[in-house]
Amino acid sequence: MSKPIKHQNCTTGCQGSCCLKVQDLTVVRGDEVILDHVSFHMHCGELIALIGPNGAGKSSLFKSILGQMSCNEGTISFQTAAGEHMKPRIGYVPQSPAFDPGDPVSVLDLFSAAISRYPIWLPTPKKLRQRVAACLERVNAQGLMDKRVGALSGGEVQRVLLAMALEPLPNILILDEPMSGVDEAGERQLLKLLDEIRTNYDLSILISTHDFATLKQVDKVILLKKQVLRQGPPLLVLSSPEFKAQFPEHGKGGNAR
């Protein structure tokens, strides 16, 4: 799945490349160090997987990037291809929420409430319906618009949440455990869709996952346990002593599911 990054690779100062830089990020809560001098770069067009045991700090890292958690030390910055520093627009897909199967709310209702202030109990204006349809079309989910959210499968929920995260189009897309609750066929479809999205919209994607069988399809893997224990191409990380120490049950190369 790896593809050439549209902009130049990282050089001194990352000139010519839009890049998210996390440098020496440290988060302390009380007496506990949550993140300890975490550093990595993510370039435009990259698909990066964040892995680590439970309690490794993955959610805290996401919250820090999203601006929901303050850091004690370090910086998080975003640079455009033109060298301008700015606050990036970030799309976020949380872990799939549980909807009540009897909930009468439709995908159209949910989406309309997220992107507009129009009361959902009134008939949806034609322009708003067209806008929602266009957003769902980005993830090949336009057929779900009138379906009840409680009747959606795990994969369908992910597509709807992904469509919402892409409106407006972000610079960076973050997905928290997108493979959770999705079957093997759904995983392949989701990864193919993410590859199409980063290509079509020239954005970076950061996902957290416990499904190591899918990691061969990403550009880079970051192994986190409060610190970055290892980062690099999937095969390098999955065959590293650091990975084996954290996940001995997955054997050589992390092929076990």
mmCIF file of C-alpha atoms in Angstrom:
data_model
loop_
_atom_site.group_PDB
_atom_site.id
_atom_site.type_symbol
_atom_site.label_atom_id
_atom_site.label_comp_id
_atom_site.label_asym_id
_atom_site.label_seq_id
_atom_site.Cartn_x
_atom_site.Cartn_y
_atom_site.Cartn_z
ATOM 1 C CA MET A 1 0.000 0.000 0.000
ATOM 2 C CA SER A 2 2.958 2.360 0.428
ATOM 3 C CA LYS A 3 2.974 5.208 -2.056
ATOM 4 C CA PRO A 4 5.425 7.981 -2.900
ATOM 5 C CA ILE A 5 4.870 11.072 -0.769
ATOM 6 C CA LYS A 6 3.846 13.945 -3.023
ATOM 7 C CA HIS A 7 6.211 16.357 -1.321
ATOM 8 C CA GLN A 8 9.901 15.969 -0.655
ATOM 9 C CA ASN A 9 11.072 13.695 2.118
ATOM 10 C CA CYS A 10 12.409 15.104 5.351
ATOM 11 C CA THR A 11 15.618 17.058 4.961
ATOM 12 C CA THR A 12 17.215 19.499 7.355
ATOM 13 C CA GLY A 13 14.302 21.475 8.739
ATOM 14 C CA CYS A 14 11.850 19.497 6.547
ATOM 15 C CA GLN A 15 11.966 22.084 3.750
ATOM 16 C CA GLY A 16 9.626 21.292 0.893
ATOM 17 C CA SER A 17 7.463 18.943 2.925
ATOM 18 C CA CYS A 18 4.313 19.487 4.955
ATOM 19 C CA CYS A 19 5.127 17.811 8.210
ATOM 20 C CA LEU A 20 3.698 17.258 11.673
ATOM 21 C CA LYS A 21 6.556 17.399 14.172
ATOM 22 C CA VAL A 22 6.237 16.025 17.664
ATOM 23 C CA GLN A 23 9.414 16.866 19.544
ATOM 24 C CA ASP A 24 10.323 15.755 23.082
ATOM 25 C CA LEU A 25 6.661 15.630 24.106
ATOM 26 C CA THR A 26 6.350 14.949 27.826
ATOM 27 C CA VAL A 27 3.071 14.659 29.719
ATOM 28 C CA VAL A 28 2.980 14.226 33.491
ATOM 29 C CA ARG A 29 -0.145 13.827 35.585
ATOM 30 C CA GLY A 30 0.478 13.909 39.318
ATOM 31 C CA ASP A 31 3.432 11.617 39.955
ATOM 32 C CA GLU A 32 2.892 9.577 36.796
ATOM 33 C CA VAL A 33 4.768 10.160 33.550
ATOM 34 C CA ILE A 34 2.238 9.502 30.766
ATOM 35 C CA LEU A 35 4.517 10.374 27.822
ATOM 36 C CA ASP A 36 8.283 10.697 28.120
ATOM 37 C CA HIS A 37 10.112 12.760 25.467
ATOM 38 C CA VAL A 38 8.155 11.377 22.514
ATOM 39 C CA SER A 39 9.418 12.525 19.101
ATOM 40 C CA PHE A 40 8.433 11.679 15.526
ATOM 41 C CA HIS A 41 7.694 13.303 12.147
ATOM 42 C CA MET A 42 4.702 12.597 9.933
ATOM 43 C CA HIS A 43 4.797 13.830 6.340
ATOM 44 C CA CYS A 44 1.933 14.661 4.024
ATOM 45 C CA GLY A 45 0.631 11.481 2.394
ATOM 46 C CA GLU A 46 1.988 9.090 5.026
ATOM 47 C CA LEU A 47 -0.085 6.407 6.733
ATOM 48 C CA ILE A 48 1.396 5.706 10.159
ATOM 49 C CA ALA A 49 0.283 3.087 12.685
ATOM 50 C CA LEU A 50 0.729 3.676 16.407
ATOM 51 C CA ILE A 51 1.001 0.485 18.443
ATOM 52 C CA GLY A 52 1.740 -0.355 22.041
ATOM 53 C CA PRO A 53 0.374 -2.256 25.035
ATOM 54 C CA ASN A 54 -2.606 -0.993 27.018
ATOM 55 C CA GLY A 55 -1.616 2.051 29.059
ATOM 56 C CA ALA A 56 1.247 2.907 26.688
ATOM 57 C CA GLY A 57 0.017 6.490 26.192
ATOM 58 C CA LYS A 58 -1.537 6.186 22.733
ATOM 59 C CA SER A 59 -4.762 7.976 23.675
ATOM 60 C CA SER A 60 -2.805 10.651 25.551
ATOM 61 C CA LEU A 61 -0.672 11.244 22.468
ATOM 62 C CA PHE A 62 -3.808 11.643 20.343
ATOM 63 C CA LYS A 63 -5.320 14.049 22.883
ATOM 64 C CA SER A 64 -2.108 16.086 22.903
ATOM 65 C CA ILE A 65 -2.085 16.378 19.106
ATOM 66 C CA LEU A 66 -5.784 17.300 19.158
ATOM 67 C CA GLY A 67 -5.122 20.006 21.761
ATOM 68 C CA GLN A 68 -7.247 18.264 24.398
ATOM 69 C CA MET A 69 -4.326 17.598 26.724
ATOM 70 C CA SER A 70 -1.544 20.006 27.639
ATOM 71 C CA CYS A 71 2.066 18.887 27.659
ATOM 72 C CA ASN A 72 4.637 19.623 30.345
ATOM 73 C CA GLU A 73 7.545 19.735 27.919
ATOM 74 C CA GLY A 74 8.109 19.560 24.176
ATOM 75 C CA THR A 75 6.317 20.915 21.130
ATOM 76 C CA ILE A 76 3.815 19.862 18.480
ATOM 77 C CA SER A 77 3.997 21.842 15.240
ATOM 78 C CA PHE A 78 2.779 21.655 11.668
ATOM 79 C CA GLN A 79 4.591 23.061 8.652
ATOM 80 C CA THR A 80 3.142 23.438 5.172
ATOM 81 C CA ALA A 81 5.043 22.564 1.995
ATOM 82 C CA ALA A 82 5.661 26.311 1.577
ATOM 83 C CA GLY A 83 7.433 26.411 4.939
ATOM 84 C CA GLU A 84 4.607 28.173 6.778
ATOM 85 C CA HIS A 85 3.895 27.153 10.353
ATOM 86 C CA MET A 86 0.216 26.902 11.165
ATOM 87 C CA LYS A 87 -2.324 25.089 13.299
ATOM 88 C CA PRO A 88 -3.395 22.058 11.260
ATOM 89 C CA ARG A 89 -6.988 21.080 10.676
ATOM 90 C CA ILE A 90 -7.389 17.629 12.205
ATOM 91 C CA GLY A 91 -10.127 15.101 11.525
ATOM 92 C CA TYR A 92 -10.690 12.617 14.355
ATOM 93 C CA VAL A 93 -12.447 9.250 14.280
ATOM 94 C CA PRO A 94 -13.011 7.860 17.797
ATOM 95 C CA GLN A 95 -13.479 4.209 18.614
ATOM 96 C CA SER A 96 -16.851 3.064 17.310
ATOM 97 C CA PRO A 97 -19.596 4.184 19.705
ATOM 98 C CA ALA A 98 -22.399 1.829 20.631
ATOM 99 C CA PHE A 99 -25.728 2.955 19.205
ATOM 100 C CA ASP A 100 -29.046 1.706 20.565
ATOM 101 C CA PRO A 101 -30.463 -0.707 17.947
ATOM 102 C CA GLY A 102 -33.865 0.915 18.430
ATOM 103 C CA ASP A 103 -32.598 4.471 18.007
ATOM 104 C CA PRO A 104 -34.707 6.204 15.328
ATOM 105 C CA VAL A 105 -31.945 8.707 14.450
ATOM 106 C CA SER A 106 -30.791 8.333 10.854
ATOM 107 C CA VAL A 107 -27.321 8.876 9.414
ATOM 108 C CA LEU A 108 -28.699 12.024 7.799
ATOM 109 C CA ASP A 109 -29.902 13.283 11.207
ATOM 110 C CA LEU A 110 -26.563 12.525 12.871
ATOM 111 C CA PHE A 111 -24.529 14.096 10.091
ATOM 112 C CA SER A 112 -26.767 17.177 9.850
ATOM 113 C CA ALA A 113 -26.444 17.806 13.591
ATOM 114 C CA ALA A 114 -22.643 17.571 13.294
ATOM 115 C CA ILE A 115 -22.147 19.946 10.370
ATOM 116 C CA SER A 116 -25.033 22.402 10.685
ATOM 117 C CA ARG A 117 -27.302 24.124 13.193
ATOM 118 C CA TYR A 118 -30.482 23.219 11.381
ATOM 119 C CA PRO A 119 -32.971 21.466 13.743
ATOM 120 C CA ILE A 120 -33.040 17.781 12.864
ATOM 121 C CA TRP A 121 -36.716 17.459 13.811
ATOM 122 C CA LEU A 122 -37.638 19.644 10.818
ATOM 123 C CA PRO A 123 -37.565 18.409 7.196
ATOM 124 C CA THR A 124 -33.983 18.505 5.920
ATOM 125 C CA PRO A 125 -33.390 21.247 3.324
ATOM 126 C CA LYS A 126 -32.388 20.011 -0.111
ATOM 127 C CA LYS A 127 -28.986 21.747 -0.001
ATOM 128 C CA LEU A 128 -28.105 20.190 3.366
ATOM 129 C CA ARG A 129 -29.152 16.755 2.142
ATOM 130 C CA GLN A 130 -26.977 17.211 -0.941
ATOM 131 C CA ARG A 131 -24.044 18.272 1.236
ATOM 132 C CA VAL A 132 -24.384 15.185 3.444
ATOM 133 C CA ALA A 133 -24.644 12.976 0.354
ATOM 134 C CA ALA A 134 -21.439 14.492 -1.051
ATOM 135 C CA CYS A 135 -19.615 13.880 2.249
ATOM 136 C CA LEU A 136 -20.755 10.252 2.408
ATOM 137 C CA GLU A 137 -19.751 9.758 -1.224
ATOM 138 C CA ARG A 138 -16.119 10.432 -0.234
ATOM 139 C CA VAL A 139 -16.152 7.127 1.653
ATOM 140 C CA ASN A 140 -18.510 5.239 -0.692
ATOM 141 C CA ALA A 141 -21.305 5.351 1.869
ATOM 142 C CA GLN A 142 -23.949 7.505 0.181
ATOM 143 C CA GLY A 143 -26.373 4.574 0.348
ATOM 144 C CA LEU A 144 -26.371 4.776 4.151
ATOM 145 C CA MET A 145 -27.826 8.280 4.413
ATOM 146 C CA ASP A 146 -31.374 7.279 5.323
ATOM 147 C CA LYS A 147 -30.412 4.221 7.363
ATOM 148 C CA ARG A 148 -30.870 4.261 11.153
ATOM 149 C CA VAL A 149 -27.565 4.516 13.010
ATOM 150 C CA GLY A 150 -28.661 1.697 15.314
ATOM 151 C CA ALA A 151 -28.956 -0.630 12.328
ATOM 152 C CA LEU A 152 -25.446 0.001 10.994
ATOM 153 C CA SER A 153 -22.760 -2.682 11.036
ATOM 154 C CA GLY A 154 -19.379 -1.963 12.627
ATOM 155 C CA GLY A 155 -17.831 -1.240 9.235
ATOM 156 C CA GLU A 156 -20.697 1.051 8.257
ATOM 157 C CA VAL A 157 -20.367 3.032 11.485
ATOM 158 C CA GLN A 158 -16.671 3.527 10.747
ATOM 159 C CA ARG A 159 -17.461 4.840 7.273
ATOM 160 C CA VAL A 160 -20.003 7.333 8.624
ATOM 161 C CA LEU A 161 -17.609 8.555 11.332
ATOM 162 C CA LEU A 162 -14.837 8.792 8.743
ATOM 163 C CA ALA A 163 -17.054 10.857 6.431
ATOM 164 C CA MET A 164 -17.815 13.221 9.325
ATOM 165 C CA ALA A 165 -14.096 13.566 10.122
ATOM 166 C CA LEU A 166 -13.437 14.551 6.491
ATOM 167 C CA GLU A 167 -15.837 17.510 6.608
ATOM 168 C CA PRO A 168 -14.201 19.939 6.252
ATOM 169 C CA LEU A 169 -11.182 18.251 4.683
ATOM 170 C CA PRO A 170 -8.357 18.068 7.248
ATOM 171 C CA ASN A 171 -4.584 18.196 6.945
ATOM 172 C CA ILE A 172 -4.267 15.237 9.295
ATOM 173 C CA LEU A 173 -6.667 12.363 9.952
ATOM 174 C CA ILE A 174 -6.456 10.487 13.271
ATOM 175 C CA LEU A 175 -8.297 7.205 13.834
ATOM 176 C CA ASP A 176 -8.454 5.520 17.245
ATOM 177 C CA GLU A 177 -8.659 1.727 16.862
ATOM 178 C CA PRO A 178 -10.539 1.805 13.528
ATOM 179 C CA MET A 179 -10.281 -1.985 13.197
ATOM 180 C CA SER A 180 -12.176 -2.591 16.453
ATOM 181 C CA GLY A 181 -15.504 -4.320 15.787
ATOM 182 C CA VAL A 182 -14.728 -4.756 12.068
ATOM 183 C CA ASP A 183 -14.365 -8.204 10.482
ATOM 184 C CA GLU A 184 -11.378 -9.202 8.325
ATOM 185 C CA ALA A 185 -13.093 -8.264 5.058
ATOM 186 C CA GLY A 186 -14.079 -4.918 6.577
ATOM 187 C CA GLU A 187 -10.484 -4.300 7.650
ATOM 188 C CA ARG A 188 -9.220 -4.768 4.102
ATOM 189 C CA GLN A 189 -11.915 -2.472 2.745
ATOM 190 C CA LEU A 190 -11.152 0.184 5.348
ATOM 191 C CA LEU A 191 -7.411 0.145 4.652
ATOM 192 C CA LYS A 192 -8.062 0.372 0.908
ATOM 193 C CA LEU A 193 -10.377 3.307 1.559
ATOM 194 C CA LEU A 194 -7.782 5.078 3.736
ATOM 195 C CA ASP A 195 -5.212 4.646 0.987
ATOM 196 C CA GLU A 196 -7.614 6.212 -1.520
ATOM 197 C CA ILE A 197 -8.369 9.099 0.847
ATOM 198 C CA ARG A 198 -4.746 10.041 1.472
ATOM 199 C CA THR A 199 -4.050 9.869 -2.259
ATOM 200 C CA ASN A 200 -7.122 11.830 -3.339
ATOM 201 C CA TYR A 201 -6.902 14.519 -0.667
ATOM 202 C CA ASP A 202 -3.145 14.620 -0.002
ATOM 203 C CA LEU A 203 -3.378 14.281 3.765
ATOM 204 C CA SER A 204 -1.586 12.359 6.496
ATOM 205 C CA ILE A 205 -3.219 9.543 8.465
ATOM 206 C CA LEU A 206 -2.320 8.331 11.950
ATOM 207 C CA ILE A 207 -4.090 5.261 13.319
ATOM 208 C CA SER A 208 -3.780 3.240 16.502
ATOM 209 C CA THR A 209 -4.331 -0.488 16.249
ATOM 210 C CA HIS A 210 -3.831 -3.821 17.970
ATOM 211 C CA ASP A 211 -4.244 -5.701 14.699
ATOM 212 C CA PHE A 212 -0.645 -6.332 13.720
ATOM 213 C CA ALA A 213 -1.614 -8.399 10.680
ATOM 214 C CA THR A 214 -2.580 -5.180 8.884
ATOM 215 C CA LEU A 215 0.631 -3.291 9.640
ATOM 216 C CA LYS A 216 2.407 -4.416 6.470
ATOM 217 C CA GLN A 217 0.027 -2.103 4.607
ATOM 218 C CA VAL A 218 1.175 1.118 6.312
ATOM 219 C CA ASP A 219 4.232 3.288 5.633
ATOM 220 C CA LYS A 220 5.591 3.526 9.147
ATOM 221 C CA VAL A 221 4.994 1.952 12.550
ATOM 222 C CA ILE A 222 5.626 3.684 15.881
ATOM 223 C CA LEU A 223 5.967 1.389 18.900
ATOM 224 C CA LEU A 224 5.051 3.373 21.996
ATOM 225 C CA LYS A 225 5.271 2.634 25.689
ATOM 226 C CA LYS A 226 5.401 6.104 27.224
ATOM 227 C CA GLN A 227 8.520 6.521 25.070
ATOM 228 C CA VAL A 228 9.019 5.712 21.398
ATOM 229 C CA LEU A 229 10.667 2.306 21.670
ATOM 230 C CA ARG A 230 11.051 1.851 17.923
ATOM 231 C CA GLN A 231 9.837 3.480 14.719
ATOM 232 C CA GLY A 232 10.336 2.767 11.057
ATOM 233 C CA PRO A 233 9.081 0.481 8.253
ATOM 234 C CA PRO A 234 6.646 -2.220 9.458
ATOM 235 C CA LEU A 235 8.977 -5.176 8.946
ATOM 236 C CA LEU A 236 11.788 -3.446 10.830
ATOM 237 C CA VAL A 237 9.594 -2.671 13.838
ATOM 238 C CA LEU A 238 7.753 -6.018 13.909
ATOM 239 C CA SER A 239 11.021 -7.970 13.857
ATOM 240 C CA SER A 240 12.726 -5.763 16.453
ATOM 241 C CA PRO A 241 13.707 -6.892 19.977
ATOM 242 C CA GLU A 242 11.572 -4.059 21.352
ATOM 243 C CA PHE A 243 8.424 -5.399 19.676
ATOM 244 C CA LYS A 244 9.136 -8.963 20.807
ATOM 245 C CA ALA A 245 9.646 -7.756 24.380
ATOM 246 C CA GLN A 246 6.262 -6.012 24.419
ATOM 247 C CA PHE A 247 4.327 -8.645 22.457
ATOM 248 C CA PRO A 248 6.049 -12.034 22.903
ATOM 249 C CA GLU A 249 2.771 -13.835 22.151
ATOM 250 C CA HIS A 250 2.779 -12.568 18.567
ATOM 251 C CA GLY A 251 5.934 -14.377 17.600
ATOM 252 C CA LYS A 252 8.282 -13.486 14.802
ATOM 253 C CA GLY A 253 7.152 -10.573 12.677
ATOM 254 C CA GLY A 254 3.892 -9.982 14.575
ATOM 255 C CA ASN A 255 1.888 -12.189 12.252
ATOM 256 C CA ALA A 256 -0.465 -13.616 14.851
ATOM 257 C CA ARG A 257 -3.819 -11.915 15.101
#
